[in-house]
mmCIF file of C-alpha atoms and ligand atoms in Angstrom:
data_model
loop_
_atom_site.group_PDB
_atom_site.id
_atom_site.type_symbol
_atom_site.label_atom_id
_atom_site.label_comp_id
_atom_site.label_asym_id
_atom_site.label_seq_id
_atom_site.Cartn_x
_atom_site.Cartn_y
_atom_site.Cartn_z
ATOM 1 C CA UNK A 1 99.792 -31.267 81.403
ATOM 2 C CA UNK A 2 103.202 -28.686 81.414
ATOM 3 C CA UNK A 3 105.602 -28.385 84.036
ATOM 4 C CA UNK A 4 108.975 -27.861 86.177
ATOM 5 C CA UNK A 5 110.307 -30.474 88.195
ATOM 6 C CA UNK A 6 113.611 -31.664 89.894
ATOM 7 C CA UNK A 7 116.183 -33.550 88.102
ATOM 8 C CA UNK A 8 119.311 -34.581 88.977
ATOM 9 C CA UNK A 9 120.811 -35.579 92.714
ATOM 10 C CA UNK A 10 120.853 -33.619 95.992
ATOM 11 C CA UNK A 11 123.177 -31.611 95.970
ATOM 12 C CA UNK A 12 123.337 -30.930 92.061
ATOM 13 C CA UNK A 13 119.103 -30.176 91.264
ATOM 14 C CA UNK A 14 117.911 -28.539 88.009
ATOM 15 C CA UNK A 15 114.455 -27.963 87.117
ATOM 16 C CA UNK A 16 113.364 -29.349 83.353
ATOM 17 C CA UNK A 17 110.488 -28.219 81.962
ATOM 18 C CA UNK A 18 108.033 -31.531 81.111
ATOM 19 C CA UNK A 19 105.101 -33.120 80.232
ATOM 20 C CA UNK A 20 103.749 -35.350 82.873
ATOM 21 C CA UNK A 21 100.067 -36.950 83.359
ATOM 22 C CA UNK A 22 97.065 -34.788 84.955
ATOM 23 C CA UNK A 23 97.256 -35.276 88.725
ATOM 24 C CA UNK A 24 93.746 -36.841 89.754
ATOM 25 C CA UNK A 25 91.752 -35.554 92.867
ATOM 26 C CA UNK A 26 91.417 -38.574 95.358
ATOM 27 C CA UNK A 27 88.450 -38.767 97.631
ATOM 28 C CA UNK A 28 87.781 -35.628 99.998
ATOM 29 C CA UNK A 29 90.556 -33.840 97.450
ATOM 30 C CA UNK A 30 90.098 -30.589 94.473
ATOM 31 C CA UNK A 31 91.776 -30.710 91.465
ATOM 32 C CA UNK A 32 93.496 -27.125 91.200
ATOM 33 C CA UNK A 33 93.990 -25.752 87.802
ATOM 34 C CA UNK A 34 97.043 -22.931 88.525
ATOM 35 C CA UNK A 35 97.116 -19.798 86.928
ATOM 36 C CA UNK A 36 99.542 -18.257 89.003
ATOM 37 C CA UNK A 37 102.197 -19.629 91.717
ATOM 38 C CA UNK A 38 104.297 -18.223 94.962
ATOM 39 C CA UNK A 39 108.397 -18.613 94.011
ATOM 40 C CA UNK A 40 110.284 -19.144 97.457
ATOM 41 C CA UNK A 41 113.721 -19.955 96.036
ATOM 42 C CA UNK A 42 115.226 -22.167 99.161
ATOM 43 C CA UNK A 43 112.614 -24.361 98.893
ATOM 44 C CA UNK A 44 115.112 -26.309 97.138
ATOM 45 C CA UNK A 45 117.239 -27.478 99.798
ATOM 46 C CA UNK A 46 113.858 -28.079 101.697
ATOM 47 C CA UNK A 47 113.368 -31.593 103.110
ATOM 48 C CA UNK A 48 110.175 -32.422 101.557
ATOM 49 C CA UNK A 49 111.404 -31.266 98.101
ATOM 50 C CA UNK A 50 114.319 -33.918 98.698
ATOM 51 C CA UNK A 51 112.690 -36.389 100.434
ATOM 52 C CA UNK A 52 109.456 -38.489 101.008
ATOM 53 C CA UNK A 53 107.637 -38.984 104.159
ATOM 54 C CA UNK A 54 109.635 -42.215 104.328
ATOM 55 C CA UNK A 55 112.994 -40.568 103.986
ATOM 56 C CA UNK A 56 114.043 -42.315 101.128
ATOM 57 C CA UNK A 57 115.336 -39.762 98.575
ATOM 58 C CA UNK A 58 112.644 -37.983 96.188
ATOM 59 C CA UNK A 59 113.459 -37.814 93.041
ATOM 60 C CA UNK A 60 111.347 -35.097 89.800
ATOM 61 C CA UNK A 61 109.661 -33.600 93.112
ATOM 62 C CA UNK A 62 107.284 -30.383 91.238
ATOM 63 C CA UNK A 63 108.038 -27.562 93.333
ATOM 64 C CA UNK A 64 105.962 -24.273 94.409
ATOM 65 C CA UNK A 65 103.395 -24.795 96.591
ATOM 66 C CA UNK A 66 101.080 -21.984 97.030
ATOM 67 C CA UNK A 67 99.221 -20.737 94.196
ATOM 68 C CA UNK A 68 95.772 -18.938 92.835
ATOM 69 C CA UNK A 69 93.830 -20.880 90.337
ATOM 70 C CA UNK A 70 90.130 -22.037 89.922
ATOM 71 C CA UNK A 71 88.371 -25.693 90.759
ATOM 72 C CA UNK A 72 88.797 -27.975 87.807
ATOM 73 C CA UNK A 73 87.305 -31.066 89.431
ATOM 74 C CA UNK A 74 86.553 -33.055 92.793
ATOM 75 C CA UNK A 75 87.478 -36.140 94.207
ATOM 76 C CA UNK A 76 84.655 -38.301 96.426
ATOM 77 C CA UNK A 77 82.971 -36.636 99.312
ATOM 78 C CA UNK A 78 83.771 -33.022 97.943
ATOM 79 C CA UNK A 79 80.272 -31.359 96.199
ATOM 80 C CA UNK A 80 80.514 -30.485 92.768
ATOM 81 C CA UNK A 81 79.392 -26.688 93.172
ATOM 82 C CA UNK A 82 82.799 -26.284 94.292
ATOM 83 C CA UNK A 83 84.069 -26.703 90.401
ATOM 84 C CA UNK A 84 84.366 -22.523 89.082
ATOM 85 C CA UNK A 85 85.881 -21.756 92.869
ATOM 86 C CA UNK A 86 88.609 -18.932 92.445
ATOM 87 C CA UNK A 87 90.233 -20.174 95.546
ATOM 88 C CA UNK A 88 94.230 -19.352 96.734
ATOM 89 C CA UNK A 89 96.278 -21.156 99.086
ATOM 90 C CA UNK A 90 98.510 -24.137 99.607
ATOM 91 C CA UNK A 91 99.505 -27.542 99.230
ATOM 92 C CA UNK A 92 101.536 -30.497 100.819
ATOM 93 C CA UNK A 93 104.699 -29.935 101.013
ATOM 94 C CA UNK A 94 105.316 -33.796 99.507
ATOM 95 C CA UNK A 95 102.917 -33.578 97.540
ATOM 96 C CA UNK A 96 103.657 -32.198 93.472
ATOM 97 C CA UNK A 97 103.602 -28.492 94.250
ATOM 98 C CA UNK A 98 102.276 -25.818 91.732
ATOM 99 C CA UNK A 99 104.501 -25.263 88.541
ATOM 100 C CA UNK A 100 102.319 -27.005 86.656
ATOM 101 C CA UNK A 101 98.749 -26.822 85.108
ATOM 102 C CA UNK A 102 97.144 -28.471 87.844
ATOM 103 C CA UNK A 103 97.677 -29.801 91.459
ATOM 104 C CA UNK A 104 95.530 -31.615 94.248
ATOM 105 C CA UNK A 105 94.635 -29.851 97.200
ATOM 106 C CA UNK A 106 92.403 -30.312 100.664
ATOM 107 C CA UNK A 107 89.516 -28.009 100.842
ATOM 108 C CA UNK A 108 90.503 -26.411 104.073
ATOM 109 C CA UNK A 109 93.713 -25.656 102.492
ATOM 110 C CA UNK A 110 92.214 -23.175 100.125
ATOM 111 C CA UNK A 111 89.728 -20.678 100.459
ATOM 112 C CA UNK A 112 88.473 -17.739 98.159
ATOM 113 C CA UNK A 113 90.655 -15.321 96.243
ATOM 114 C CA UNK A 114 89.912 -11.935 97.910
ATOM 115 C CA UNK A 115 88.608 -10.126 95.713
ATOM 116 C CA UNK A 116 90.207 -7.227 95.141
ATOM 117 C CA UNK A 117 93.975 -9.591 93.754
ATOM 118 C CA UNK A 118 94.607 -10.650 91.009
ATOM 119 C CA UNK A 119 95.902 -14.273 90.647
ATOM 120 C CA UNK A 120 99.659 -12.974 89.491
ATOM 121 C CA UNK A 121 99.421 -10.805 93.154
ATOM 122 C CA UNK A 122 97.101 -13.347 94.990
ATOM 123 C CA UNK A 123 99.822 -16.617 94.075
ATOM 124 C CA UNK A 124 102.009 -14.220 96.080
ATOM 125 C CA UNK A 125 100.357 -13.983 99.399
ATOM 126 C CA UNK A 126 99.788 -17.617 100.892
ATOM 127 C CA UNK A 127 102.757 -18.907 102.378
ATOM 128 C CA UNK A 128 103.973 -15.410 103.962
ATOM 129 C CA UNK A 129 101.107 -14.169 104.886
ATOM 130 C CA UNK A 130 100.380 -17.562 106.741
ATOM 131 C CA UNK A 131 103.508 -17.583 108.600
ATOM 132 C CA UNK A 132 103.642 -13.881 109.219
ATOM 133 C CA UNK A 133 100.286 -14.656 110.920
ATOM 134 C CA UNK A 134 101.300 -17.776 112.800
ATOM 135 C CA UNK A 135 104.278 -16.723 113.966
ATOM 136 C CA UNK A 136 103.117 -12.901 115.328
ATOM 137 C CA UNK A 137 99.852 -14.653 116.669
ATOM 138 C CA UNK A 138 100.111 -18.501 116.929
ATOM 139 C CA UNK A 139 103.525 -18.725 118.102
ATOM 140 C CA UNK A 140 104.388 -15.332 119.912
ATOM 141 C CA UNK A 141 101.318 -14.777 120.788
ATOM 142 C CA UNK A 142 101.542 -10.410 120.210
ATOM 143 C CA UNK A 143 99.744 -8.028 121.784
ATOM 144 C CA UNK A 144 98.287 -4.538 120.902
ATOM 145 C CA UNK A 145 100.693 -2.301 122.299
ATOM 146 C CA UNK A 146 103.461 -4.830 122.440
ATOM 147 C CA UNK A 147 107.065 -3.855 120.795
ATOM 148 C CA UNK A 148 108.344 -6.138 117.522
ATOM 149 C CA UNK A 149 111.248 -5.752 115.966
ATOM 150 C CA UNK A 150 111.012 -7.709 111.800
ATOM 151 C CA UNK A 151 113.721 -8.765 110.630
ATOM 152 C CA UNK A 152 113.658 -8.836 106.513
ATOM 153 C CA UNK A 153 110.623 -6.681 106.203
ATOM 154 C CA UNK A 154 111.195 -6.277 102.477
ATOM 155 C CA UNK A 155 110.853 -9.822 101.992
ATOM 156 C CA UNK A 156 108.029 -12.133 100.894
ATOM 157 C CA UNK A 157 107.426 -13.493 105.053
ATOM 158 C CA UNK A 158 109.010 -10.063 106.057
ATOM 159 C CA UNK A 159 106.227 -7.168 104.653
ATOM 160 C CA UNK A 160 103.450 -9.011 105.674
ATOM 161 C CA UNK A 161 104.884 -9.756 109.151
ATOM 162 C CA UNK A 162 105.279 -5.522 109.718
ATOM 163 C CA UNK A 163 101.749 -4.670 108.337
ATOM 164 C CA UNK A 164 100.209 -7.568 110.354
ATOM 165 C CA UNK A 165 102.281 -6.781 113.434
ATOM 166 C CA UNK A 166 100.984 -3.007 112.700
ATOM 167 C CA UNK A 167 97.119 -3.864 111.897
ATOM 168 C CA UNK A 168 97.330 -5.437 115.608
ATOM 169 C CA UNK A 169 98.565 -2.163 117.073
ATOM 170 C CA UNK A 170 101.775 -3.136 118.257
ATOM 171 C CA UNK A 171 105.237 -1.071 117.430
ATOM 172 C CA UNK A 172 107.246 -2.165 114.755
ATOM 173 C CA UNK A 173 110.792 -1.914 113.819
ATOM 174 C CA UNK A 174 112.161 -3.862 110.827
ATOM 175 C CA UNK A 175 115.345 -4.195 109.222
ATOM 176 C CA UNK A 176 116.423 -3.128 105.240
ATOM 177 C CA UNK A 177 118.614 -2.780 102.766
ATOM 178 C CA UNK A 178 118.855 1.009 102.055
ATOM 179 C CA UNK A 179 116.556 0.665 98.480
ATOM 180 C CA UNK A 180 114.190 -0.781 100.761
ATOM 181 C CA UNK A 181 114.117 1.617 104.098
ATOM 182 C CA UNK A 182 111.312 3.843 102.692
ATOM 183 C CA UNK A 183 109.167 0.686 100.999
ATOM 184 C CA UNK A 184 109.167 -0.628 104.666
ATOM 185 C CA UNK A 185 108.352 2.551 106.433
ATOM 186 C CA UNK A 186 105.164 2.807 104.224
ATOM 187 C CA UNK A 187 104.330 -0.645 105.009
ATOM 188 C CA UNK A 188 103.842 0.334 108.270
ATOM 189 C CA UNK A 189 107.224 0.383 110.415
ATOM 190 C CA UNK A 190 107.736 3.078 112.569
ATOM 191 C CA UNK A 191 111.339 2.243 112.529
ATOM 192 C CA UNK A 192 113.028 0.128 109.943
ATOM 193 C CA UNK A 193 117.243 -0.247 110.155
ATOM 194 C CA UNK A 194 119.240 -0.465 107.296
ATOM 195 C CA UNK A 195 121.282 -3.715 108.584
ATOM 196 C CA UNK A 196 124.484 -3.112 105.980
ATOM 197 C CA UNK A 197 124.494 0.580 107.446
ATOM 198 C CA UNK A 198 124.273 -0.305 111.463
ATOM 199 C CA UNK A 199 124.059 -2.904 113.805
ATOM 200 C CA UNK A 200 120.268 -3.299 115.053
ATOM 201 C CA UNK A 201 121.010 -4.193 118.728
ATOM 202 C CA UNK A 202 123.090 -0.508 119.321
ATOM 203 C CA UNK A 203 119.447 0.702 117.909
ATOM 204 C CA UNK A 204 116.886 -1.035 119.562
ATOM 205 C CA UNK A 205 116.028 -2.975 122.907
ATOM 206 C CA UNK A 206 113.193 -4.059 125.422
ATOM 207 C CA UNK A 207 111.812 -6.337 122.659
ATOM 208 C CA UNK A 208 108.809 -7.918 123.819
ATOM 209 C CA UNK A 209 109.315 -10.068 119.912
ATOM 210 C CA UNK A 210 112.175 -11.161 117.231
ATOM 211 C CA UNK A 211 110.108 -12.341 113.911
ATOM 212 C CA UNK A 212 112.924 -13.723 112.115
ATOM 213 C CA UNK A 213 113.399 -14.293 108.438
ATOM 214 C CA UNK A 214 117.283 -14.274 108.229
ATOM 215 C CA UNK A 215 118.805 -16.522 110.545
ATOM 216 C CA UNK A 216 122.915 -17.328 111.244
ATOM 217 C CA UNK A 217 124.175 -14.486 112.695
ATOM 218 C CA UNK A 218 121.470 -12.114 112.527
ATOM 219 C CA UNK A 219 119.306 -14.533 115.160
ATOM 220 C CA UNK A 220 122.143 -14.832 117.116
ATOM 221 C CA UNK A 221 122.811 -11.441 117.804
ATOM 222 C CA UNK A 222 118.918 -10.941 118.574
ATOM 223 C CA UNK A 223 118.340 -12.507 121.545
ATOM 224 C CA UNK A 224 120.324 -9.547 123.458
ATOM 225 C CA UNK A 225 117.728 -6.928 122.435
ATOM 226 C CA UNK A 226 114.984 -9.402 123.751
ATOM 227 C CA UNK A 227 112.931 -8.188 127.557
ATOM 228 C CA UNK A 228 113.241 -10.712 129.992
ATOM 229 C CA UNK A 229 109.881 -12.082 128.924
ATOM 230 C CA UNK A 230 109.980 -11.718 125.130
ATOM 231 C CA UNK A 231 109.529 -13.889 122.891
ATOM 232 C CA UNK A 232 111.749 -15.421 119.556
ATOM 233 C CA UNK A 233 110.713 -16.423 116.394
ATOM 234 C CA UNK A 234 112.466 -18.051 113.277
ATOM 235 C CA UNK A 235 111.226 -18.987 110.369
ATOM 236 C CA UNK A 236 114.647 -19.106 108.764
ATOM 237 C CA UNK A 237 115.762 -22.102 106.443
ATOM 238 C CA UNK A 238 119.102 -22.227 107.863
ATOM 239 C CA UNK A 239 117.612 -22.454 111.184
ATOM 240 C CA UNK A 240 115.748 -25.854 111.339
ATOM 241 C CA UNK A 241 117.805 -28.607 112.207
ATOM 242 C CA UNK A 242 119.898 -25.996 114.385
ATOM 243 C CA UNK A 243 120.533 -27.853 118.072
ATOM 244 C CA UNK A 244 120.218 -25.127 120.363
ATOM 245 C CA UNK A 245 117.128 -25.701 122.432
ATOM 246 C CA UNK A 246 116.317 -22.077 122.397
ATOM 247 C CA UNK A 247 116.239 -21.827 118.543
ATOM 248 C CA UNK A 248 114.479 -25.869 118.320
ATOM 249 C CA UNK A 249 111.398 -23.430 119.874
ATOM 250 C CA UNK A 250 111.691 -20.231 118.132
ATOM 251 C CA UNK A 251 111.696 -22.023 114.675
ATOM 252 C CA UNK A 252 108.563 -23.236 112.904
ATOM 253 C CA UNK A 253 107.143 -24.582 109.625
ATOM 254 C CA UNK A 254 103.825 -22.745 107.994
ATOM 255 C CA UNK A 255 100.606 -24.861 107.458
ATOM 256 C CA UNK A 256 97.695 -24.136 105.245
ATOM 257 C CA UNK A 257 95.068 -22.898 107.503
ATOM 258 C CA UNK A 258 91.405 -22.270 105.640
ATOM 259 C CA UNK A 259 90.264 -19.542 108.366
ATOM 260 C CA UNK A 260 93.456 -17.961 108.188
ATOM 261 C CA UNK A 261 93.388 -17.223 104.571
ATOM 262 C CA UNK A 262 89.757 -16.001 104.709
ATOM 263 C CA UNK A 263 90.390 -13.329 107.834
ATOM 264 C CA UNK A 264 93.633 -12.488 105.401
ATOM 265 C CA UNK A 265 91.268 -12.216 102.857
ATOM 266 C CA UNK A 266 88.997 -9.773 104.278
ATOM 267 C CA UNK A 267 92.412 -7.829 105.601
ATOM 268 C CA UNK A 268 92.715 -7.199 101.450
ATOM 269 C CA UNK A 269 89.453 -6.766 100.665
ATOM 270 C CA UNK A 270 89.615 -3.746 103.384
ATOM 271 C CA UNK A 271 92.245 -2.332 101.787
ATOM 272 C CA UNK A 272 93.922 -3.011 105.479
ATOM 273 C CA UNK A 273 96.958 -5.195 103.890
ATOM 274 C CA UNK A 274 98.966 -5.104 100.341
ATOM 275 C CA UNK A 275 101.164 -7.930 98.781
ATOM 276 C CA UNK A 276 103.623 -6.682 96.341
ATOM 277 C CA UNK A 277 105.142 -8.968 93.154
ATOM 278 C CA UNK A 278 109.075 -8.990 92.764
ATOM 279 C CA UNK A 279 108.831 -10.361 89.356
ATOM 280 C CA UNK A 280 106.131 -12.618 86.886
ATOM 281 C CA UNK A 281 108.054 -14.800 84.818
ATOM 282 C CA UNK A 282 106.455 -17.903 82.304
ATOM 283 C CA UNK A 283 107.065 -21.728 83.275
ATOM 284 C CA UNK A 284 110.128 -21.683 81.113
ATOM 285 C CA UNK A 285 112.155 -18.855 83.396
ATOM 286 C CA UNK A 286 111.420 -20.315 86.341
ATOM 287 C CA UNK A 287 114.758 -21.803 86.452
ATOM 288 C CA UNK A 288 116.576 -18.357 86.627
ATOM 289 C CA UNK A 289 113.930 -17.255 89.188
ATOM 290 C CA UNK A 290 115.137 -20.071 91.505
ATOM 291 C CA UNK A 291 118.577 -18.626 91.109
ATOM 292 C CA UNK A 292 117.824 -15.154 91.814
ATOM 293 C CA UNK A 293 118.733 -14.286 88.186
ATOM 294 C CA UNK A 294 115.937 -12.558 86.832
ATOM 295 C CA UNK A 295 116.407 -9.467 86.138
ATOM 296 C CA UNK A 296 113.493 -7.436 85.719
ATOM 297 C CA UNK A 297 112.576 -7.081 89.442
ATOM 298 C CA UNK A 298 111.849 -4.418 92.050
ATOM 299 C CA UNK A 299 113.869 -6.103 95.035
ATOM 300 C CA UNK A 300 111.193 -6.478 97.471
ATOM 301 C CA UNK A 301 108.209 -8.799 97.533
ATOM 302 C CA UNK A 302 107.723 -12.448 96.059
ATOM 303 C CA UNK A 303 108.475 -13.996 92.178
ATOM 304 C CA UNK A 304 104.906 -14.938 90.921
ATOM 305 C CA UNK A 305 105.369 -17.650 87.861
ATOM 306 C CA UNK A 306 102.290 -17.573 85.655
ATOM 307 C CA UNK A 307 101.031 -20.821 83.802
ATOM 308 C CA UNK A 308 97.757 -20.326 82.735
ATOM 309 C CA UNK A 309 96.500 -16.779 80.925
ATOM 310 C CA UNK A 310 93.485 -16.234 83.413
ATOM 311 C CA UNK A 311 90.968 -14.780 80.412
ATOM 312 C CA UNK A 312 91.587 -18.548 79.302
ATOM 313 C CA UNK A 313 89.896 -20.422 81.818
ATOM 314 C CA UNK A 314 87.764 -17.543 82.861
ATOM 315 C CA UNK A 315 83.936 -17.283 81.856
HETATM 316 N N1 NAP B 1 110.116 -21.741 107.873
HETATM 317 C C1 NAP B 1 108.591 -21.627 107.234
HETATM 318 O O1 NAP B 1 107.532 -21.947 107.658
HETATM 319 C C2 NAP B 1 108.787 -20.364 106.360
HETATM 320 C C3 NAP B 1 108.214 -20.705 105.212
HETATM 321 C C4 NAP B 1 108.544 -19.315 104.339
HETATM 322 C C5 NAP B 1 109.759 -18.981 104.066
HETATM 323 N N2 NAP B 1 110.644 -19.459 105.362
HETATM 324 C C6 NAP B 1 112.303 -19.319 104.914
HETATM 325 O O2 NAP B 1 112.375 -17.598 105.362
HETATM 326 C C7 NAP B 1 113.393 -17.023 104.775
HETATM 327 C C8 NAP B 1 112.609 -15.688 104.192
HETATM 328 O O3 NAP B 1 111.786 -16.194 103.140
HETATM 329 P P1 NAP B 1 111.731 -14.719 102.789
HETATM 330 O O4 NAP B 1 110.651 -15.505 101.562
HETATM 331 O O5 NAP B 1 110.755 -13.967 103.252
HETATM 332 O O6 NAP B 1 112.954 -14.106 101.677
HETATM 333 P P2 NAP B 1 113.053 -12.906 100.781
HETATM 334 O O7 NAP B 1 111.664 -12.727 99.911
HETATM 335 O O8 NAP B 1 114.500 -13.792 99.761
HETATM 336 O O9 NAP B 1 113.315 -11.986 101.697
HETATM 337 C C9 NAP B 1 114.818 -12.112 102.665
HETATM 338 C C10 NAP B 1 114.689 -10.881 102.678
HETATM 339 O O10 NAP B 1 116.043 -10.980 103.895
HETATM 340 C C11 NAP B 1 116.352 -9.626 103.708
HETATM 341 N N3 NAP B 1 117.803 -9.864 104.249
HETATM 342 C C12 NAP B 1 119.047 -10.429 103.708
HETATM 343 N N4 NAP B 1 120.023 -10.500 105.092
HETATM 344 C C13 NAP B 1 119.517 -9.945 105.920
HETATM 345 C C14 NAP B 1 120.078 -9.277 107.099
HETATM 346 N N5 NAP B 1 121.447 -9.778 107.191
HETATM 347 N N6 NAP B 1 119.526 -8.285 107.776
HETATM 348 C C15 NAP B 1 117.959 -8.775 107.805
HETATM 349 N N7 NAP B 1 117.519 -8.298 106.808
HETATM 350 C C16 NAP B 1 117.859 -9.507 105.753
HETATM 351 C C17 NAP B 1 116.277 -9.212 102.067
HETATM 352 O O11 NAP B 1 116.740 -7.824 102.260
HETATM 353 P P3 NAP B 1 116.967 -6.320 101.540
HETATM 354 O O12 NAP B 1 116.440 -7.208 100.208
HETATM 355 O O13 NAP B 1 116.252 -5.918 101.658
HETATM 356 O O14 NAP B 1 118.127 -6.915 101.074
HETATM 357 C C18 NAP B 1 115.173 -10.150 101.350
HETATM 358 O O15 NAP B 1 114.075 -9.199 101.777
HETATM 359 C C19 NAP B 1 113.720 -17.546 104.062
HETATM 360 O O16 NAP B 1 114.911 -19.027 104.668
HETATM 361 C C20 NAP B 1 112.703 -19.113 103.412
HETATM 362 O O17 NAP B 1 113.592 -20.495 103.172
HETATM 363 C C21 NAP B 1 110.478 -20.642 105.408
#
């Protein structure tokens, strides 16, 4: 099968297109024919991309761990009825990912693709929406009527955090670039702050939950806007490994969750949630997508790679 994988070693990694053996599903696993995969550029620096679970150096990883596609084969102990099902979801960070014609995953990491979304759109959802869901509801225990500040409201995760918080009945303030202010307010934010034009801590206070997708100085300055019992959640890759106890407690890594994917899918099909695809690129252009050098893009939402033309695999 065709795939994009990492060559070189830590610090000097490059993506190269390669022919690789098609993976086979093991016991209890699904083989997915990938139609589209979501791209998270920072993933190339994440620990599981460059390390094996044993801690040794990992060579040749296939990136992208969210996708939309079709169940192509099943391992032992999985019902044959699964074959042909259109699904969206994630696979394990340490497994070869979805920048390939096929990848292997667990049945509990996928759910039926929302009927209202194309495969390109569906591939842009799992990591962003699950991260927002788990950060707001599982970690911060957001309640209706509370006040939330979302940093990076136009990003691949932030756009879901704004919408899910609003759907839950929270009051949402978000930060974004000037060109995204109107977009983020259409998603449901009551106040959107241009982070280059103003200091957010001079505009908001008494926040119940900060959902931070930026980290660094933005995270440092955010503690001051929280209420005494306020909760901080950060997902920023630069917060991983931070030794500050408060940051350690605030940081988490998204996990696949079938039940949450089902609930997110229902919100799409009820037109209560929307996704935004920043640009769609063929496999050959994914190295440029990871370095941010794709020119034809909206500047908001998620980059998506198409692996297989949907009409070639859907009857
Ligand atoms: N821990 C986890 O489980 C997990 C999961 C997914 C992603 N992540 C990490 O989370 C981060 C965000 O991911 P993403 O996919 O949402 O990235 P993204 O699509 O690139 O979005 C980042 C957003 O941050 C905004 N931004 C940049 N500087 C800012 C600042 N100083 N203040 C406010 N907003 C600012 C940008 O807004 P404008 O375009 O409007 O300028 C952009 O929309 C990355 O570090 C990624 O690695 C972690």
